[in-house]
Amino acid sequence: MSAEVKVLSASTRTNLEALKHHMKKLGFKYFKENAGWIDFGTRLCEKYSGIHIDPSNHVSVQLSRKCIFSMIDELDSYDKLPEAKQAILDFYEAEGIKE
C-alpha cells in the first residue's frame, strides 16, 4: 500500500511561509497543514485524540483554490479578520489562483 503525498512547489512553499509569518503577526500562533488545507489558530485545545487547534478560534485556507472558512470567538482576533483575509487573498494572488 502506498500513500500519495502531494509535494508543494518551492514557490508555493515560499508564499505559504510568507502567509504563516503574516498570520503569526496577527496573533494566529498555531498552524497545521492537512489534505490541501492549512488551519491557523490562536490557541490549542486538548481532545481525546490529542492536542488540536481550538475549533472556535481558527481560520482555514484551501491551498489550491479560493476557499476560506473562519470561526472566531475572541473579539481581538475577530477585529483582525479583515487583515487576515487580505493576507490570504495576497497568497492566492501570488499563487495565481483566481477562482
CSV table of N, CA and C in Angstrom, one decimal:
chain,number,residue,atom,x,y,z
A,1,MET,N,0.8,-1.2,0.0
A,1,MET,CA,0.0,0.0,0.0
A,1,MET,C,0.9,1.2,0.0
A,2,SER,N,0.6,2.2,-0.9
A,2,SER,CA,1.4,3.4,-0.9
A,2,SER,C,0.5,4.6,-0.6
A,3,ALA,N,1.1,5.5,0.1
A,3,ALA,CA,0.4,6.8,0.4
A,3,ALA,C,0.8,7.8,-0.6
A,4,GLU,N,-0.1,8.5,-1.2
A,4,GLU,CA,0.2,9.6,-2.1
A,4,GLU,C,0.4,10.9,-1.4
A,5,VAL,N,1.5,11.5,-1.5
A,5,VAL,CA,1.8,12.7,-0.8
A,5,VAL,C,2.0,13.8,-1.9
A,6,LYS,N,1.2,14.9,-1.7
A,6,LYS,CA,1.4,16.0,-2.7
A,6,LYS,C,2.4,16.9,-2.2
A,7,VAL,N,3.5,17.1,-2.9
A,7,VAL,CA,4.6,18.0,-2.5
A,7,VAL,C,4.3,19.4,-3.1
A,8,LEU,N,4.4,20.4,-2.3
A,8,LEU,CA,4.2,21.7,-2.7
A,8,LEU,C,5.5,22.2,-3.5
A,9,SER,N,5.3,23.0,-4.5
A,9,SER,CA,6.4,23.6,-5.2
A,9,SER,C,7.1,24.6,-4.3
A,10,ALA,N,8.4,24.9,-4.7
A,10,ALA,CA,9.2,25.8,-3.9
A,10,ALA,C,8.5,27.2,-3.8
A,11,SER,N,7.9,27.7,-4.9
A,11,SER,CA,7.3,29.0,-4.9
A,11,SER,C,6.1,29.0,-4.0
A,12,THR,N,5.3,27.9,-4.0
A,12,THR,CA,4.1,27.8,-3.1
A,12,THR,C,4.6,27.7,-1.7
A,13,ARG,N,5.6,26.9,-1.4
A,13,ARG,CA,6.2,26.8,-0.1
A,13,ARG,C,6.6,28.2,0.4
A,14,THR,N,7.3,29.0,-0.4
A,14,THR,CA,7.7,30.4,-0.1
A,14,THR,C,6.5,31.3,0.2
A,15,ASN,N,5.5,31.2,-0.6
A,15,ASN,CA,4.3,32.0,-0.4
A,15,ASN,C,3.6,31.6,0.8
A,16,LEU,N,3.6,30.3,1.1
A,16,LEU,CA,2.9,29.8,2.3
A,16,LEU,C,3.7,30.3,3.6
A,17,GLU,N,5.0,30.3,3.5
A,17,GLU,CA,5.8,30.7,4.7
A,17,GLU,C,5.5,32.2,4.9
A,18,ALA,N,5.4,33.0,3.8
A,18,ALA,CA,5.0,34.4,4.0
A,18,ALA,C,3.7,34.6,4.6
A,19,LEU,N,2.7,33.8,4.2
A,19,LEU,CA,1.3,33.8,4.8
A,19,LEU,C,1.4,33.4,6.3
A,20,LYS,N,2.1,32.4,6.6
A,20,LYS,CA,2.3,32.0,8.0
A,20,LYS,C,2.9,33.1,8.9
A,21,HIS,N,3.9,33.7,8.3
A,21,HIS,CA,4.5,34.8,9.1
A,21,HIS,C,3.5,36.0,9.3
A,22,HIS,N,2.8,36.3,8.3
A,22,HIS,CA,1.8,37.4,8.5
A,22,HIS,C,0.7,37.0,9.5
A,23,MET,N,0.2,35.8,9.4
A,23,MET,CA,-0.8,35.4,10.3
A,23,MET,C,-0.3,35.3,11.7
A,24,LYS,N,0.9,34.9,11.9
A,24,LYS,CA,1.5,34.9,13.2
A,24,LYS,C,1.6,36.3,13.8
A,25,LYS,N,1.9,37.3,13.0
A,25,LYS,CA,1.9,38.7,13.4
A,25,LYS,C,0.5,39.2,13.9
A,26,LEU,N,-0.5,38.5,13.3
A,26,LEU,CA,-1.9,38.9,13.6
A,26,LEU,C,-2.4,38.1,14.9
A,27,GLY,N,-1.6,37.2,15.4
A,27,GLY,CA,-2.0,36.5,16.6
A,27,GLY,C,-2.4,35.1,16.4
A,28,PHE,N,-2.3,34.6,15.2
A,28,PHE,CA,-2.6,33.2,14.9
A,28,PHE,C,-1.3,32.4,15.1
A,29,LYS,N,-1.1,31.9,16.3
A,29,LYS,CA,0.2,31.3,16.7
A,29,LYS,C,0.4,29.9,16.1
A,30,TYR,N,-0.6,29.2,15.9
A,30,TYR,CA,-0.5,27.8,15.5
A,30,TYR,C,-1.0,27.5,14.1
A,31,PHE,N,-0.4,26.6,13.5
A,31,PHE,CA,-0.9,26.2,12.1
A,31,PHE,C,-0.7,24.7,11.9
A,32,LYS,N,-1.6,24.2,11.0
A,32,LYS,CA,-1.5,22.7,10.7
A,32,LYS,C,-1.9,22.6,9.2
A,33,GLU,N,-1.1,21.9,8.5
A,33,GLU,CA,-1.4,21.6,7.1
A,33,GLU,C,-2.0,20.2,7.0
A,34,ASN,N,-3.1,20.0,6.3
A,34,ASN,CA,-3.7,18.7,6.2
A,34,ASN,C,-4.6,18.6,5.0
A,35,ALA,N,-4.4,17.7,4.1
A,35,ALA,CA,-5.3,17.4,3.0
A,35,ALA,C,-5.6,18.6,2.1
A,36,GLY,N,-4.6,19.4,1.9
A,36,GLY,CA,-4.8,20.6,1.0
A,36,GLY,C,-5.3,21.8,1.7
A,37,TRP,N,-5.4,21.8,3.0
A,37,TRP,CA,-5.9,22.9,3.8
A,37,TRP,C,-4.8,23.3,4.8
A,38,ILE,N,-4.8,24.5,5.2
A,38,ILE,CA,-3.9,25.0,6.3
A,38,ILE,C,-4.8,25.7,7.3
A,39,ASP,N,-4.7,25.3,8.5
A,39,ASP,CA,-5.5,25.9,9.6
A,39,ASP,C,-4.6,26.7,10.5
A,40,PHE,N,-5.1,28.0,10.7
A,40,PHE,CA,-4.4,28.9,11.6
A,40,PHE,C,-5.2,29.0,12.8
A,41,GLY,N,-4.6,29.0,14.0
A,41,GLY,CA,-5.4,29.1,15.2
A,41,GLY,C,-4.7,30.0,16.2
A,42,THR,N,-5.5,30.6,17.1
A,42,THR,CA,-5.0,31.4,18.2
A,42,THR,C,-4.6,30.7,19.4
A,43,ARG,N,-5.2,29.5,19.6
A,43,ARG,CA,-4.8,28.7,20.8
A,43,ARG,C,-5.1,27.2,20.5
A,44,LEU,N,-4.6,26.4,21.4
A,44,LEU,CA,-4.8,24.9,21.3
A,44,LEU,C,-5.8,24.4,22.3
A,45,CYS,N,-6.4,23.3,22.0
A,45,CYS,CA,-7.3,22.7,23.0
A,45,CYS,C,-6.9,21.2,23.0
A,46,GLU,N,-7.3,20.5,24.1
A,46,GLU,CA,-7.0,19.1,24.2
A,46,GLU,C,-8.3,18.3,24.0
A,47,LYS,N,-8.2,17.3,23.1
A,47,LYS,CA,-9.3,16.4,22.9
A,47,LYS,C,-8.9,15.0,23.2
A,48,TYR,N,-9.8,14.1,23.1
A,48,TYR,CA,-9.5,12.7,23.3
A,48,TYR,C,-8.4,12.2,22.4
A,49,SER,N,-8.4,12.7,21.2
A,49,SER,CA,-7.4,12.2,20.2
A,49,SER,C,-6.1,13.0,20.2
A,50,GLY,N,-5.9,13.9,21.2
A,50,GLY,CA,-4.7,14.7,21.3
A,50,GLY,C,-5.0,16.2,21.3
A,51,ILE,N,-3.9,16.9,21.1
A,51,ILE,CA,-4.0,18.4,21.1
A,51,ILE,C,-4.2,18.9,19.7
A,52,HIS,N,-5.2,19.8,19.6
A,52,HIS,CA,-5.6,20.3,18.3
A,52,HIS,C,-5.7,21.9,18.4
A,53,ILE,N,-5.8,22.5,17.2
A,53,ILE,CA,-6.1,23.9,17.2
A,53,ILE,C,-7.6,24.1,17.6
A,54,ASP,N,-7.8,25.0,18.5
A,54,ASP,CA,-9.1,25.3,19.0
A,54,ASP,C,-10.1,25.5,17.9
A,55,PRO,N,-11.1,24.7,17.8
A,55,PRO,CA,-12.1,24.8,16.6
A,55,PRO,C,-12.9,26.1,16.6
A,56,SER,N,-13.0,26.8,17.8
A,56,SER,CA,-13.8,28.0,17.8
A,56,SER,C,-12.9,29.3,17.6
A,57,ASN,N,-11.6,29.1,17.3
A,57,ASN,CA,-10.7,30.2,17.1
A,57,ASN,C,-9.7,29.9,16.0
A,58,HIS,N,-10.2,29.8,14.8
A,58,HIS,CA,-9.3,29.4,13.7
A,58,HIS,C,-9.8,29.9,12.4
A,59,VAL,N,-8.9,29.9,11.4
A,59,VAL,CA,-9.1,30.3,10.1
A,59,VAL,C,-8.5,29.2,9.2
A,60,SER,N,-9.4,28.6,8.3
A,60,SER,CA,-8.9,27.5,7.4
A,60,SER,C,-8.8,28.1,6.0
A,61,VAL,N,-7.7,27.7,5.3
A,61,VAL,CA,-7.4,28.2,4.0
A,61,VAL,C,-7.2,27.0,3.1
A,62,GLN,N,-7.9,26.9,2.0
A,62,GLN,CA,-7.7,25.9,1.0
A,62,GLN,C,-6.5,26.3,0.1
A,63,LEU,N,-5.6,25.4,-0.1
A,63,LEU,CA,-4.3,25.8,-0.8
A,63,LEU,C,-4.4,25.8,-2.3
A,64,SER,N,-5.4,25.2,-2.9
A,64,SER,CA,-5.4,25.1,-4.3
A,64,SER,C,-6.5,25.9,-5.0
A,65,ARG,N,-7.4,26.4,-4.2
A,65,ARG,CA,-8.5,27.3,-4.8
A,65,ARG,C,-9.0,28.2,-3.7
A,66,LYS,N,-9.6,29.3,-4.1
A,66,LYS,CA,-10.1,30.3,-3.1
A,66,LYS,C,-11.2,29.7,-2.3
A,67,CYS,N,-10.9,29.4,-1.1
A,67,CYS,CA,-11.9,28.9,-0.2
A,67,CYS,C,-11.4,29.2,1.3
A,68,ILE,N,-12.1,30.0,2.0
A,68,ILE,CA,-11.7,30.4,3.3
A,68,ILE,C,-12.8,30.1,4.3
A,69,PHE,N,-12.5,29.6,5.4
A,69,PHE,CA,-13.5,29.3,6.5
A,69,PHE,C,-12.9,29.9,7.8
A,70,SER,N,-13.8,30.6,8.6
A,70,SER,CA,-13.3,31.0,9.9
A,70,SER,C,-14.4,30.9,10.9
A,71,MET,N,-13.9,30.6,12.1
A,71,MET,CA,-14.8,30.6,13.3
A,71,MET,C,-14.0,31.3,14.4
A,72,ILE,N,-14.4,32.5,14.8
A,72,ILE,CA,-13.6,33.2,15.7
A,72,ILE,C,-14.5,33.7,16.9
A,73,ASP,N,-14.2,33.3,18.1
A,73,ASP,CA,-15.0,33.7,19.3
A,73,ASP,C,-14.3,34.9,20.0
A,74,GLU,N,-13.0,35.1,19.8
A,74,GLU,CA,-12.2,36.1,20.5
A,74,GLU,C,-12.4,37.4,19.8
A,75,LEU,N,-12.8,38.5,20.5
A,75,LEU,CA,-13.0,39.7,19.9
A,75,LEU,C,-11.8,40.3,19.3
A,76,ASP,N,-10.6,40.2,20.0
A,76,ASP,CA,-9.4,40.7,19.5
A,76,ASP,C,-9.0,40.1,18.1
A,77,SER,N,-9.2,38.8,18.0
A,77,SER,CA,-8.9,38.1,16.8
A,77,SER,C,-10.0,38.5,15.7
A,78,TYR,N,-11.2,38.6,16.1
A,78,TYR,CA,-12.3,39.0,15.2
A,78,TYR,C,-12.0,40.3,14.5
A,79,ASP,N,-11.5,41.2,15.2
A,79,ASP,CA,-11.1,42.6,14.7
A,79,ASP,C,-10.0,42.5,13.6
A,80,LYS,N,-9.2,41.4,13.7
A,80,LYS,CA,-8.1,41.3,12.8
A,80,LYS,C,-8.4,40.5,11.5
A,81,LEU,N,-9.7,40.0,11.5
A,81,LEU,CA,-10.1,39.2,10.3
A,81,LEU,C,-10.0,39.9,9.0
A,82,PRO,N,-10.3,41.2,8.8
A,82,PRO,CA,-10.1,41.9,7.5
A,82,PRO,C,-8.6,41.8,7.1
A,83,GLU,N,-7.7,42.0,8.0
A,83,GLU,CA,-6.3,42.0,7.6
A,83,GLU,C,-5.9,40.5,7.3
A,84,ALA,N,-6.4,39.6,8.1
A,84,ALA,CA,-6.1,38.2,7.8
A,84,ALA,C,-6.7,37.8,6.4
A,85,LYS,N,-7.9,38.2,6.1
A,85,LYS,CA,-8.5,38.0,4.8
A,85,LYS,C,-7.6,38.5,3.7
A,86,GLN,N,-7.1,39.8,3.8
A,86,GLN,CA,-6.2,40.4,2.8
A,86,GLN,C,-4.9,39.6,2.7
A,87,ALA,N,-4.3,39.1,3.8
A,87,ALA,CA,-3.1,38.3,3.7
A,87,ALA,C,-3.4,37.0,2.9
A,88,ILE,N,-4.5,36.4,3.1
A,88,ILE,CA,-4.9,35.2,2.4
A,88,ILE,C,-5.1,35.5,0.9
A,89,LEU,N,-5.8,36.6,0.6
A,89,LEU,CA,-6.0,37.0,-0.8
A,89,LEU,C,-4.7,37.3,-1.5
A,90,ASP,N,-3.8,37.9,-0.8
A,90,ASP,CA,-2.4,38.1,-1.3
A,90,ASP,C,-1.7,36.8,-1.6
A,91,PHE,N,-1.9,35.8,-0.8
A,91,PHE,CA,-1.3,34.5,-1.0
A,91,PHE,C,-1.9,33.9,-2.3
A,92,TYR,N,-3.2,34.0,-2.4
A,92,TYR,CA,-3.9,33.5,-3.7
A,92,TYR,C,-3.4,34.2,-4.9
A,93,GLU,N,-3.2,35.5,-4.8
A,93,GLU,CA,-2.8,36.3,-6.0
A,93,GLU,C,-1.3,35.8,-6.3
A,94,ALA,N,-0.5,35.7,-5.3
A,94,ALA,CA,0.9,35.2,-5.6
A,94,ALA,C,0.9,33.8,-6.2
A,95,GLU,N,-0.1,33.0,-5.9
A,95,GLU,CA,-0.2,31.6,-6.5
A,95,GLU,C,-0.8,31.7,-7.8
A,96,GLY,N,-1.4,32.8,-8.2
A,96,GLY,CA,-2.1,32.8,-9.5
A,96,GLY,C,-3.5,32.2,-9.4
A,97,ILE,N,-4.1,32.1,-8.2
A,97,ILE,CA,-5.4,31.5,-8.1
A,97,ILE,C,-6.4,32.6,-8.2
A,98,LYS,N,-7.3,32.4,-9.1
A,98,LYS,CA,-8.3,33.5,-9.3
A,98,LYS,C,-9.7,33.0,-8.9
A,99,GLU,N,-10.0,31.7,-8.9
A,99,GLU,CA,-11.3,31.2,-8.5
A,99,GLU,C,-11.3,30.4,-7.3
